[in-house]
Amino acid sequence: MYSSDFGKDFLWGVATAAAQIEGAANSYGKGPSIWDTFSKRPGKTKKGHNPSEACDFYHRYKEDIALVKTLGFNVFRFSIAWSRIFPLGNAVLNQEGVSFYHNVIDECLKRGVTPMITLYHWDLPEALSKEGGWTAFAINSAFNEYALFCAKEYGNKVKHWIVINEPFGFTSLGYMLGVHAPGQTGVSNFFDAALHTAIAQADGAKILRAEVKDAIIGTAFSCSEIIPYTQSGQDLLAAKRVDALMNRFFLEPVLGMGFPTAEWDVLEKFAVTHSTWRHQERMKFDFDFIGIQNYFPLVIKYNAFVPVVQAWEVKAKNRRVPHTVMGWEINADSFYRIIKQFAAYPEVKNIMITENGAAFHDKVIDGKIDDPERTEYFKAYLAAMLRAKNEGVNVTGYLAWTLMDNFEWAEGYQARFGIVHNDFKTQQRTIKQSGYWWQDFLSK
Ligand code: NOJ
């Protein structure tokens, strides 16, 4: 299997995010983001790691984009740090930050790499968080101003856009479970944040459509095939609830279907209290592509003690199935099935895999970074994607997560997902064996 098996127009890229790679978090006029402040709170990230230096991409973007090219990718996905452009959350513009992204874009174009911008990849300006962040309705006008600015500023050079990265990921981890920034908890915070995020997703897309000529606009959903632990009625229903939350909750409003409330009385109540029917039209957008980010399936069983969702994950290690160092099950067939699940909606016309990859403990052997598990993971997942494509699913691109080891949010720098190794003391990049595998794969 080589890249040519996917057709000559297929997009191959690596995905990254500002807070995870840039560093320079407190300099060149950048304001703090919620990840800068959250990671400084004791116990919030592994070993107290924070994104202040990360991979120092801010100073090394030229060599990193050259690496993208050397490996043979034709797309570089990166995000804009909102607080680098608007340090105080829209009140004041930081021209130095604006120029930085011009430089990154220009470097991509110079190297013949297509830039793909994510508008929001989890690093809300702290100043906006203080005003309620995603739980406050005011976030929508703030986000729209930010989106409008980016569209006008970069739209003549950048055609590929992703509005929001993993709406379910950051609203659930950051506003319900409190394990990601800004560390808020509770169902009510989650539903507030979710509604405003769903609105921002479509609003942002409409702004891009109006401002950017020939834009190719997508948004990126996390997803996982949900497998019931047994065929008992309770497990089946628990799995359905988790599926509604994790796979359908943000997708279906975009498609004009509203939130998937029919499955579950809690969602029904949310829809009533938040008058979501009023927003149904606003949450809709005909995206040029739907981004899918998949890493693992989840096996779910009923558990009466878990509030609200009454479901529990049966972990991969307890099921003794192959998994990564994150504890995520390695299961390429399930990747195939979740692609098919998304493709089954008639409104989903074009799917792009906007993230997929794996973290392992890489070994250094004779000066080489040996990571056979990662190569095997990619091979299996790509074969699964090819199978879906050959069966008629319109998959048009694949972005590997990620270019280089970086700041993995609450996991800090320990979870390494890169196809390029990064030494965080020296910032030395070393292509891993999986990176060389990609180079070969993309060359034919
Ligand atoms: C999802 C997120 O978009 C990305 O930021 C994260 O690092 C990867 N998946 C791996 O967890």
Short mmCIF file of C-alpha atoms and ligand atoms in Angstrom, two decimals:
data_model
loop_
_atom_site.label_atom_id
_atom_site.label_comp_id
_atom_site.label_asym_id
_atom_site.label_seq_id
_atom_site.Cartn_x
_atom_site.Cartn_y
_atom_site.Cartn_z
CA MET A 1 0.00 0.00 0.00
CA TYR A 2 1.29 3.42 -1.03
CA SER A 3 -0.19 6.88 -1.11
CA SER A 4 -0.89 6.54 -4.85
CA ASP A 5 -3.50 3.87 -4.00
CA PHE A 6 -5.63 6.72 -2.64
CA GLY A 7 -5.62 8.73 -5.86
CA LYS A 8 -3.56 11.68 -6.94
CA ASP A 9 -5.71 14.41 -5.41
CA PHE A 10 -5.75 12.93 -1.93
CA LEU A 11 -4.51 15.33 0.74
CA TRP A 12 -1.81 14.05 3.07
CA GLY A 13 -0.82 16.14 6.00
CA VAL A 14 0.27 16.44 9.58
CA ALA A 15 -1.88 18.14 12.19
CA THR A 16 -0.68 20.33 15.05
CA ALA A 17 -2.13 22.91 17.45
CA ALA A 18 -0.76 26.24 18.66
CA ALA A 19 -0.68 25.59 22.41
CA GLN A 20 0.91 22.21 21.84
CA ILE A 21 3.86 23.35 19.73
CA GLU A 22 4.43 27.10 19.67
CA GLY A 23 5.89 28.00 23.04
CA ALA A 24 6.64 31.73 23.41
CA ALA A 25 3.44 31.65 25.42
CA ASN A 26 4.23 34.78 27.38
CA SER A 27 6.17 36.78 24.86
CA TYR A 28 5.86 38.82 21.67
CA GLY A 29 2.66 40.36 22.92
CA LYS A 30 0.74 37.12 23.42
CA GLY A 31 -1.82 37.15 26.20
CA PRO A 32 -2.38 34.14 28.46
CA SER A 33 -4.70 31.42 27.28
CA ILE A 34 -6.71 29.17 29.57
CA TRP A 35 -4.06 26.47 29.10
CA ASP A 36 -1.32 28.81 30.33
CA THR A 37 -3.22 29.48 33.52
CA PHE A 38 -4.78 26.04 34.03
CA SER A 39 -1.45 24.22 33.68
CA LYS A 40 0.01 26.36 36.46
CA ARG A 41 -2.58 25.13 38.92
CA PRO A 42 -1.07 22.37 41.07
CA GLY A 43 -1.89 18.84 39.98
CA LYS A 44 -3.67 19.78 36.77
CA THR A 45 -1.07 18.42 34.35
CA LYS A 46 1.34 15.49 34.71
CA LYS A 47 4.52 16.66 36.42
CA GLY A 48 3.16 20.21 36.31
CA HIS A 49 4.12 20.54 32.65
CA ASN A 50 2.91 23.66 30.90
CA PRO A 51 2.92 24.96 27.31
CA SER A 52 5.20 27.96 27.87
CA GLU A 53 8.04 26.52 25.75
CA ALA A 54 6.50 23.47 24.09
CA CYS A 55 8.42 22.73 20.85
CA ASP A 56 9.50 26.35 20.41
CA PHE A 57 7.80 26.26 17.01
CA TYR A 58 7.49 30.03 17.31
CA HIS A 59 11.20 30.33 16.59
CA ARG A 60 11.66 27.11 14.62
CA TYR A 61 8.69 27.14 12.24
CA LYS A 62 10.94 27.34 9.20
CA GLU A 63 12.84 24.17 10.00
CA ASP A 64 9.61 22.40 11.04
CA ILE A 65 7.79 23.27 7.83
CA ALA A 66 10.86 22.13 5.91
CA LEU A 67 10.53 18.84 7.77
CA VAL A 68 6.89 18.51 6.71
CA LYS A 69 8.07 18.87 3.13
CA THR A 70 11.01 16.48 3.57
CA LEU A 71 8.66 13.81 4.85
CA GLY A 72 6.53 14.28 1.74
CA PHE A 73 3.31 15.71 3.19
CA ASN A 74 1.41 18.30 1.19
CA VAL A 75 -0.69 19.79 4.00
CA PHE A 76 0.32 21.43 7.26
CA ARG A 77 -2.52 21.89 9.71
CA PHE A 78 -1.91 24.37 12.51
CA SER A 79 -4.09 26.51 14.71
CA ILE A 80 -4.10 30.18 15.49
CA ALA A 81 -3.65 31.07 19.15
CA TRP A 82 -6.51 33.51 19.64
CA SER A 83 -4.64 35.21 22.52
CA ARG A 84 -1.59 35.79 20.31
CA ILE A 85 -3.72 37.90 17.99
CA PHE A 86 -6.03 39.37 20.61
CA PRO A 87 -4.16 39.15 23.95
CA LEU A 88 -7.09 40.53 25.90
CA GLY A 89 -9.80 38.80 23.94
CA ASN A 90 -10.56 41.15 21.03
CA ALA A 91 -10.05 44.53 22.70
CA VAL A 92 -6.48 45.08 21.49
CA LEU A 93 -4.75 43.72 18.41
CA ASN A 94 -1.22 42.32 18.68
CA GLN A 95 0.35 43.03 15.31
CA GLU A 96 3.36 40.86 16.09
CA GLY A 97 1.11 37.85 16.52
CA VAL A 98 -0.69 38.65 13.29
CA SER A 99 2.65 38.75 11.46
CA PHE A 100 3.77 35.46 12.96
CA TYR A 101 0.94 33.56 11.25
CA HIS A 102 1.65 35.37 8.00
CA ASN A 103 5.20 34.09 8.27
CA VAL A 104 4.03 30.53 8.92
CA ILE A 105 1.62 30.66 5.97
CA ASP A 106 4.23 32.20 3.66
CA GLU A 107 6.74 29.55 4.64
CA CYS A 108 4.23 26.80 3.80
CA LEU A 109 3.45 28.38 0.45
CA LYS A 110 7.11 28.84 -0.33
CA ARG A 111 7.71 25.12 0.28
CA GLY A 112 4.67 24.02 -1.72
CA VAL A 113 2.81 22.86 1.40
CA THR A 114 -0.89 23.74 1.70
CA PRO A 115 -1.62 25.58 4.95
CA MET A 116 -4.77 24.50 6.79
CA ILE A 117 -5.87 26.71 9.65
CA THR A 118 -7.85 25.64 12.70
CA LEU A 119 -9.52 28.69 14.19
CA TYR A 120 -10.07 27.24 17.63
CA HIS A 121 -7.98 24.45 19.11
CA TRP A 122 -8.78 24.79 22.83
CA ASP A 123 -6.68 27.79 23.87
CA LEU A 124 -9.27 30.40 24.73
CA PRO A 125 -7.87 33.78 25.82
CA GLU A 126 -7.87 33.86 29.63
CA ALA A 127 -9.44 37.32 29.46
CA LEU A 128 -12.54 35.84 27.82
CA SER A 129 -12.61 32.92 30.23
CA LYS A 130 -12.84 35.39 33.09
CA GLU A 131 -16.07 36.61 31.53
CA GLY A 132 -17.50 33.11 31.47
CA GLY A 133 -15.70 31.68 28.44
CA TRP A 134 -17.70 29.18 26.45
CA THR A 135 -20.44 29.09 29.07
CA ALA A 136 -21.37 32.73 28.39
CA PHE A 137 -23.50 33.73 25.44
CA ALA A 138 -21.16 36.70 24.85
CA ILE A 139 -18.53 34.24 23.61
CA ASN A 140 -20.40 33.99 20.34
CA SER A 141 -19.93 37.60 19.33
CA ALA A 142 -16.31 37.48 20.51
CA PHE A 143 -15.64 34.36 18.46
CA ASN A 144 -17.31 35.84 15.42
CA GLU A 145 -15.14 38.96 15.60
CA TYR A 146 -12.05 36.79 15.89
CA ALA A 147 -13.15 34.57 12.98
CA LEU A 148 -13.92 37.61 10.85
CA PHE A 149 -10.52 39.08 11.56
CA CYS A 150 -8.70 35.85 10.62
CA ALA A 151 -10.77 35.36 7.48
CA LYS A 152 -10.04 38.89 6.26
CA GLU A 153 -6.39 38.78 7.26
CA TYR A 154 -5.38 35.36 5.95
CA GLY A 155 -8.17 34.42 3.56
CA ASN A 156 -6.41 35.52 0.41
CA LYS A 157 -3.58 33.05 1.11
CA VAL A 158 -5.31 30.23 2.99
CA LYS A 159 -8.19 28.28 1.47
CA HIS A 160 -8.45 25.31 3.87
CA TRP A 161 -10.09 26.05 7.20
CA ILE A 162 -11.29 24.08 10.20
CA VAL A 163 -13.58 26.08 12.45
CA ILE A 164 -13.45 24.19 15.73
CA ASN A 165 -11.35 21.29 16.91
CA GLU A 166 -13.23 18.56 18.76
CA PRO A 167 -16.16 20.45 20.26
CA PHE A 168 -17.07 17.45 22.39
CA GLY A 169 -13.48 17.04 23.55
CA PHE A 170 -12.98 20.44 25.08
CA THR A 171 -16.53 21.05 26.32
CA SER A 172 -16.68 17.71 28.13
CA LEU A 173 -13.13 17.62 29.49
CA GLY A 174 -12.93 21.35 30.24
CA TYR A 175 -16.43 22.26 31.36
CA MET A 176 -17.97 19.04 32.69
CA LEU A 177 -15.13 16.89 34.03
CA GLY A 178 -12.70 19.67 34.88
CA VAL A 179 -9.63 17.74 33.74
CA HIS A 180 -8.81 20.17 30.93
CA ALA A 181 -8.77 23.96 30.92
CA PRO A 182 -10.55 25.90 32.25
CA GLY A 183 -11.24 23.15 34.80
CA GLN A 184 -14.95 23.71 35.27
CA THR A 185 -17.30 20.94 36.24
CA GLY A 186 -20.95 20.02 36.04
CA VAL A 187 -23.57 19.16 33.50
CA SER A 188 -24.97 22.65 33.40
CA ASN A 189 -21.62 24.21 32.46
CA PHE A 190 -21.20 21.53 29.82
CA PHE A 191 -24.57 22.17 28.21
CA ASP A 192 -24.04 25.94 28.21
CA ALA A 193 -20.59 25.56 26.67
CA ALA A 194 -21.88 22.99 24.19
CA LEU A 195 -24.67 25.19 22.90
CA HIS A 196 -22.40 28.18 22.39
CA THR A 197 -19.78 26.00 20.73
CA ALA A 198 -22.34 24.52 18.34
CA ILE A 199 -23.42 28.03 17.42
CA ALA A 200 -19.82 29.24 17.01
CA GLN A 201 -19.06 26.31 14.75
CA ALA A 202 -21.70 27.30 12.22
CA ASP A 203 -21.29 31.06 12.68
CA GLY A 204 -17.54 30.80 12.05
CA ALA A 205 -18.12 28.74 8.93
CA LYS A 206 -20.63 31.26 7.57
CA ILE A 207 -18.15 34.07 8.14
CA LEU A 208 -15.43 32.16 6.29
CA ARG A 209 -17.84 31.43 3.45
CA ALA A 210 -18.69 35.12 3.11
CA GLU A 211 -15.13 36.41 3.38
CA VAL A 212 -12.85 33.84 1.78
CA LYS A 213 -13.10 33.28 -1.94
CA ASP A 214 -12.93 29.57 -2.86
CA ALA A 215 -12.67 28.53 0.78
CA ILE A 216 -12.78 24.84 1.64
CA ILE A 217 -14.39 24.81 5.06
CA GLY A 218 -14.57 21.98 7.55
CA THR A 219 -14.84 21.36 11.24
CA ALA A 220 -13.25 18.54 13.21
CA PHE A 221 -15.17 16.05 15.34
CA SER A 222 -13.73 13.56 17.78
CA CYS A 223 -15.45 10.22 17.42
CA SER A 224 -15.26 6.67 18.68
CA GLU A 225 -17.16 3.59 17.71
CA ILE A 226 -19.26 2.70 20.75
CA ILE A 227 -19.43 -1.02 21.41
CA PRO A 228 -21.86 -2.35 24.04
CA TYR A 229 -20.13 -4.63 26.54
CA THR A 230 -22.92 -7.19 26.33
CA GLN A 231 -26.12 -7.47 24.34
CA SER A 232 -28.21 -6.86 27.46
CA GLY A 233 -30.87 -4.19 27.09
CA GLN A 234 -29.22 -1.94 29.68
CA ASP A 235 -25.80 -2.11 28.07
CA LEU A 236 -27.29 -1.45 24.65
CA LEU A 237 -29.10 1.63 25.94
CA ALA A 238 -26.01 2.87 27.78
CA ALA A 239 -24.00 2.51 24.56
CA LYS A 240 -26.67 4.44 22.67
CA ARG A 241 -26.48 7.32 25.14
CA VAL A 242 -22.71 7.52 24.86
CA ASP A 243 -22.96 7.37 21.08
CA ALA A 244 -25.45 10.26 21.12
CA LEU A 245 -23.08 12.28 23.26
CA MET A 246 -19.73 11.45 21.71
CA ASN A 247 -20.54 10.99 18.05
CA ARG A 248 -23.83 12.68 17.27
CA PHE A 249 -24.13 15.59 19.65
CA PHE A 250 -22.18 18.15 17.63
CA LEU A 251 -22.51 16.60 14.19
CA GLU A 252 -26.29 16.43 13.89
CA PRO A 253 -26.97 20.14 14.62
CA VAL A 254 -24.57 21.02 11.79
CA LEU A 255 -26.53 18.77 9.46
CA GLY A 256 -29.74 20.57 10.38
CA MET A 257 -31.04 17.76 12.59
CA GLY A 258 -30.70 19.56 15.91
CA PHE A 259 -29.29 17.82 18.98
CA PRO A 260 -30.02 14.07 19.20
CA THR A 261 -32.55 14.52 21.96
CA ALA A 262 -34.94 11.74 21.06
CA GLU A 263 -32.63 9.06 22.43
CA TRP A 264 -32.39 10.35 25.91
CA ASP A 265 -34.54 12.33 28.31
CA VAL A 266 -31.59 14.29 29.74
CA LEU A 267 -30.83 15.70 26.32
CA GLU A 268 -34.49 16.39 25.80
CA LYS A 269 -34.52 18.50 28.98
CA PHE A 270 -31.39 20.32 27.87
CA ALA A 271 -33.05 21.15 24.59
CA VAL A 272 -36.03 22.64 26.39
CA THR A 273 -34.10 24.63 29.01
CA HIS A 274 -31.71 26.01 26.44
CA SER A 275 -34.42 26.64 23.89
CA THR A 276 -32.20 25.02 21.35
CA TRP A 277 -35.04 24.95 18.84
CA ARG A 278 -34.51 28.67 18.47
CA HIS A 279 -30.93 28.02 17.45
CA GLN A 280 -31.52 25.05 15.20
CA GLU A 281 -31.23 27.10 12.02
CA ARG A 282 -28.18 28.93 13.32
CA MET A 283 -26.26 25.73 14.16
CA LYS A 284 -26.59 24.42 10.62
CA PHE A 285 -23.94 24.74 7.93
CA ASP A 286 -23.22 22.92 4.71
CA PHE A 287 -19.55 22.12 5.36
CA ASP A 288 -17.29 21.32 2.42
CA PHE A 289 -15.81 18.53 4.50
CA ILE A 290 -16.50 16.89 7.81
CA GLY A 291 -13.33 16.27 9.78
CA ILE A 292 -13.15 13.02 11.70
CA GLN A 293 -10.62 12.48 14.47
CA ASN A 294 -10.47 8.92 15.64
CA TYR A 295 -8.04 7.08 17.83
CA PHE A 296 -9.91 4.22 19.55
CA PRO A 297 -13.30 2.57 20.09
CA LEU A 298 -15.00 2.49 23.48
CA VAL A 299 -16.63 -0.50 25.12
CA ILE A 300 -19.49 0.68 27.29
CA LYS A 301 -21.58 -0.94 29.97
CA TYR A 302 -24.47 0.25 32.09
CA ASN A 303 -23.61 1.65 35.50
CA ALA A 304 -26.32 3.15 37.67
CA PHE A 305 -23.80 4.99 39.86
CA VAL A 306 -22.50 7.24 37.12
CA PRO A 307 -24.52 10.45 37.16
CA VAL A 308 -26.46 11.50 34.08
CA VAL A 309 -25.09 9.13 31.48
CA GLN A 310 -25.24 5.95 33.65
CA ALA A 311 -22.58 4.34 31.54
CA TRP A 312 -19.07 3.17 32.21
CA GLU A 313 -16.10 2.43 30.01
CA VAL A 314 -14.58 -1.04 30.19
CA LYS A 315 -10.95 -0.14 29.67
CA ALA A 316 -8.81 -1.77 26.99
CA LYS A 317 -6.23 -2.98 29.50
CA ASN A 318 -8.92 -4.75 31.55
CA ARG A 319 -10.13 -6.41 28.39
CA ARG A 320 -6.52 -7.33 27.61
CA VAL A 321 -6.62 -5.99 24.09
CA PRO A 322 -3.75 -4.12 22.40
CA HIS A 323 -3.57 -0.48 23.44
CA THR A 324 -1.27 2.53 23.32
CA VAL A 325 0.42 4.20 26.30
CA MET A 326 -2.67 6.38 26.63
CA GLY A 327 -4.59 3.16 27.31
CA TRP A 328 -6.43 3.61 24.00
CA GLU A 329 -7.43 0.42 22.20
CA ILE A 330 -5.73 -0.15 18.87
CA ASN A 331 -8.47 -1.29 16.54
CA ALA A 332 -8.34 -0.37 12.86
CA ASP A 333 -11.60 -2.19 12.04
CA SER A 334 -13.35 0.13 14.39
CA PHE A 335 -11.81 3.09 12.53
CA TYR A 336 -13.34 1.67 9.35
CA ARG A 337 -16.73 1.35 11.04
CA ILE A 338 -16.77 4.87 12.48
CA ILE A 339 -15.91 6.29 9.05
CA LYS A 340 -18.88 4.35 7.68
CA GLN A 341 -21.10 5.60 10.52
CA PHE A 342 -20.34 9.23 9.64
CA ALA A 343 -20.59 8.57 5.89
CA ALA A 344 -24.06 7.09 6.35
CA TYR A 345 -25.57 10.56 6.82
CA PRO A 346 -26.65 11.66 3.32
CA GLU A 347 -25.69 15.26 4.20
CA VAL A 348 -22.07 14.25 4.83
CA LYS A 349 -20.61 14.53 1.37
CA ASN A 350 -16.92 14.65 2.02
CA ILE A 351 -14.91 13.26 4.91
CA MET A 352 -11.41 14.19 5.85
CA ILE A 353 -9.51 12.40 8.59
CA THR A 354 -8.20 15.47 10.36
CA GLU A 355 -6.35 13.55 13.10
CA ASN A 356 -5.28 9.98 13.77
CA GLY A 357 -2.18 8.63 15.47
CA ALA A 358 -0.78 6.95 18.57
CA ALA A 359 1.47 7.50 21.57
CA PHE A 360 4.09 4.91 22.50
CA HIS A 361 7.26 4.72 24.55
CA ASP A 362 9.76 5.07 21.74
CA LYS A 363 13.08 3.31 22.02
CA VAL A 364 16.42 4.69 20.95
CA ILE A 365 18.43 1.94 19.23
CA ASP A 366 21.82 2.81 17.70
CA GLY A 367 20.90 6.48 17.62
CA LYS A 368 17.65 5.71 15.80
CA ILE A 369 14.25 6.32 17.30
CA ASP A 370 12.62 2.99 16.83
CA ASP A 371 8.82 3.01 17.01
CA PRO A 372 7.53 -0.07 15.18
CA GLU A 373 4.19 0.01 17.00
CA ARG A 374 3.43 3.46 15.59
CA THR A 375 4.28 2.38 12.05
CA GLU A 376 2.05 -0.68 12.44
CA TYR A 377 -0.72 1.49 13.80
CA PHE A 378 -0.58 3.82 10.80
CA LYS A 379 -0.41 0.93 8.33
CA ALA A 380 -3.47 -0.75 9.81
CA TYR A 381 -5.51 2.45 10.11
CA LEU A 382 -4.64 3.57 6.58
CA ALA A 383 -5.64 0.17 5.21
CA ALA A 384 -8.97 0.50 7.03
CA MET A 385 -9.48 3.96 5.53
CA LEU A 386 -8.65 2.62 2.07
CA ARG A 387 -11.23 -0.11 2.52
CA ALA A 388 -13.90 2.48 3.32
CA LYS A 389 -12.78 4.60 0.38
CA ASN A 390 -12.87 1.65 -2.02
CA GLU A 391 -16.39 0.91 -0.86
CA GLY A 392 -17.41 4.36 -2.02
CA VAL A 393 -16.92 6.64 0.99
CA ASN A 394 -15.72 10.02 -0.22
CA VAL A 395 -12.63 10.33 2.00
CA THR A 396 -10.45 13.04 0.54
CA GLY A 397 -7.62 13.51 2.99
CA TYR A 398 -5.76 12.21 6.01
CA LEU A 399 -3.75 14.19 8.55
CA ALA A 400 -1.49 12.29 10.91
CA TRP A 401 -1.36 13.32 14.54
CA THR A 402 1.26 14.59 14.82
CA LEU A 403 4.38 16.08 13.30
CA MET A 404 6.49 16.02 16.46
CA ASP A 405 6.17 15.10 20.13
CA ASN A 406 4.49 17.99 21.88
CA PHE A 407 2.48 19.25 24.83
CA GLU A 408 -0.27 16.65 25.19
CA TRP A 409 -2.53 18.79 27.38
CA ALA A 410 -3.08 17.27 30.84
CA GLU A 411 -0.62 14.49 29.97
CA GLY A 412 2.16 17.05 29.60
CA TYR A 413 5.20 16.13 27.53
CA GLN A 414 5.24 12.46 28.45
CA ALA A 415 2.78 11.17 25.90
CA ARG A 416 4.67 11.21 22.61
CA PHE A 417 2.54 11.13 19.46
CA GLY A 418 5.08 12.53 16.99
CA ILE A 419 6.50 10.91 13.89
CA VAL A 420 9.44 13.17 14.68
CA HIS A 421 11.03 12.93 18.11
CA ASN A 422 11.57 16.12 20.04
CA ASP A 423 14.15 16.50 22.79
CA PHE A 424 12.49 19.09 24.99
CA LYS A 425 15.81 20.11 26.58
CA THR A 426 17.61 20.91 23.34
CA GLN A 427 14.64 21.18 20.96
CA GLN A 428 16.49 18.78 18.70
CA ARG A 429 14.17 17.10 16.17
CA THR A 430 14.94 13.55 15.06
CA ILE A 431 12.83 11.75 12.49
CA LYS A 432 11.51 8.51 13.97
CA GLN A 433 11.40 5.28 11.99
CA SER A 434 7.67 5.85 11.55
CA GLY A 435 8.52 9.21 9.96
CA TYR A 436 10.79 7.45 7.51
CA TRP A 437 8.01 4.95 6.84
CA TRP A 438 5.72 7.87 5.99
CA GLN A 439 8.37 9.32 3.70
CA ASP A 440 8.52 6.08 1.77
CA PHE A 441 4.74 5.66 1.73
CA LEU A 442 4.24 9.17 0.38
CA SER A 443 6.96 8.86 -2.24
CA LYS A 444 5.03 6.30 -4.29
C1 NOJ B 1 -7.16 15.36 20.00
C2 NOJ B 1 -6.71 16.79 19.98
O1 NOJ B 1 -7.28 17.52 18.95
C3 NOJ B 1 -5.21 16.94 20.00
O2 NOJ B 1 -4.94 18.23 20.43
C4 NOJ B 1 -4.60 15.87 20.87
O3 NOJ B 1 -3.26 16.08 21.13
C5 NOJ B 1 -4.81 14.53 20.20
N1 NOJ B 1 -6.22 14.32 19.96
C6 NOJ B 1 -4.23 13.35 20.95
O4 NOJ B 1 -4.82 13.25 22.18
#
